[in-house]
CSV table of C-alpha atoms and ligand atoms in Angstrom, one decimal:
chain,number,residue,atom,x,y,z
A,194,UNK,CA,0.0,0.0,0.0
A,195,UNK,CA,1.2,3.1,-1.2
A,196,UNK,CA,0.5,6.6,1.3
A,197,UNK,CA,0.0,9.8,-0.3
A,198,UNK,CA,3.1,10.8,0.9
A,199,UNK,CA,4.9,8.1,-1.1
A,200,UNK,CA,3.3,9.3,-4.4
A,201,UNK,CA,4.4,13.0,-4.2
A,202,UNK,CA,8.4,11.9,-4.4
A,203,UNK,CA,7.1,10.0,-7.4
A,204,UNK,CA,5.7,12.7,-8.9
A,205,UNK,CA,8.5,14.4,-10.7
A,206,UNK,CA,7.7,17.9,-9.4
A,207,UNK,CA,7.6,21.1,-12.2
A,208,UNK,CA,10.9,23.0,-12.3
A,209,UNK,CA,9.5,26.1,-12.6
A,210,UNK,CA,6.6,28.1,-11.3
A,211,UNK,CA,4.4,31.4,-11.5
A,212,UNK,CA,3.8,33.6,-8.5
A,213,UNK,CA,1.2,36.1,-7.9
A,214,UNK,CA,3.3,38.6,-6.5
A,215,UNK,CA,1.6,42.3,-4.8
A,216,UNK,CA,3.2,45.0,-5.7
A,217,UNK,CA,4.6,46.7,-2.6
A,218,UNK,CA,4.0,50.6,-3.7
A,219,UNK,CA,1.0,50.1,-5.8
A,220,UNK,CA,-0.9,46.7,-4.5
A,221,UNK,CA,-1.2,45.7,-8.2
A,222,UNK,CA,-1.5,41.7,-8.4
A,223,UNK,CA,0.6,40.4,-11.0
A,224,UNK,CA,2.3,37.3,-12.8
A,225,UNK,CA,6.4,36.8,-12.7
A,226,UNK,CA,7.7,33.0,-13.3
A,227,UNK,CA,9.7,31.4,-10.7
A,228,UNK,CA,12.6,31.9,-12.5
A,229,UNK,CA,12.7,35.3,-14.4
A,230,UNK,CA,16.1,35.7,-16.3
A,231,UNK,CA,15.3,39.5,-16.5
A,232,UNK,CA,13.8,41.8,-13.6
A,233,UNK,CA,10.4,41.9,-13.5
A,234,UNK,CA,8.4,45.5,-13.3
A,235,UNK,CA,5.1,46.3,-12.4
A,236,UNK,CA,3.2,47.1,-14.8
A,237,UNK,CA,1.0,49.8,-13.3
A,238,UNK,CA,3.7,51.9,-10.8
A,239,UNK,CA,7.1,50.6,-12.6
A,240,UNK,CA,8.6,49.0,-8.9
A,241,UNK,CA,10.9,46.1,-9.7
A,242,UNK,CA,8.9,43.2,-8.3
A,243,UNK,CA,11.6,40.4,-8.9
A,244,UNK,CA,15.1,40.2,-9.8
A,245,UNK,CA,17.0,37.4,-11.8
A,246,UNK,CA,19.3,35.6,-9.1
A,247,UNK,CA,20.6,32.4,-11.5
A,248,UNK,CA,17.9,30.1,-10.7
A,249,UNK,CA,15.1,31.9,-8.5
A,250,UNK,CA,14.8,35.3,-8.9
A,251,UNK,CA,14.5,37.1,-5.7
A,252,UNK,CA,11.0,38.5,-5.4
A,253,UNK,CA,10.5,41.7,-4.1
A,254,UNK,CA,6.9,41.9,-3.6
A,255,UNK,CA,4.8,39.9,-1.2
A,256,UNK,CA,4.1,36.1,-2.7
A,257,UNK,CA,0.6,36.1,-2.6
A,258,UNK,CA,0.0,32.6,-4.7
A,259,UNK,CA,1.5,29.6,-6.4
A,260,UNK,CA,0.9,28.3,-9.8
A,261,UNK,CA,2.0,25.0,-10.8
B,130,LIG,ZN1,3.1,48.8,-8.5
């Protein structure tokens, strides 16, 4: 018998994923991917809202979902 547990590690998991990410000056909701090569603006105030780190970028705004 296989737990639920045990089927998640068999899962191969995405490698990348979208955020909904607030803005911190404006409170505009927006889409950046996990992994944005390029920094991310937003697109109502112009605030960076993630910058490319090599792998991750680092998100500036508050994470406010996950889409997988
Ligand atoms: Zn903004």
């Amino acid at each position: 018998m296989v737990g639920e547990a045990d089927w998640s590690k068999l899962i191969p998991k995405p490698t990348s994923r979208f955020l909904l990410v607030s803005c911190d000056e404006c409170n505009n909701k927006q889409i950046v991917f996990e992994h944005a090569k390029t920094v991310v603006r937003c697109k109502v105030c112009n605030s960076i809202l993630a910058k490319p780190r090599g792998g991750k970028a680092q998100i500036i705004g508050k994470v406010l979902d996950v889409y997988e």
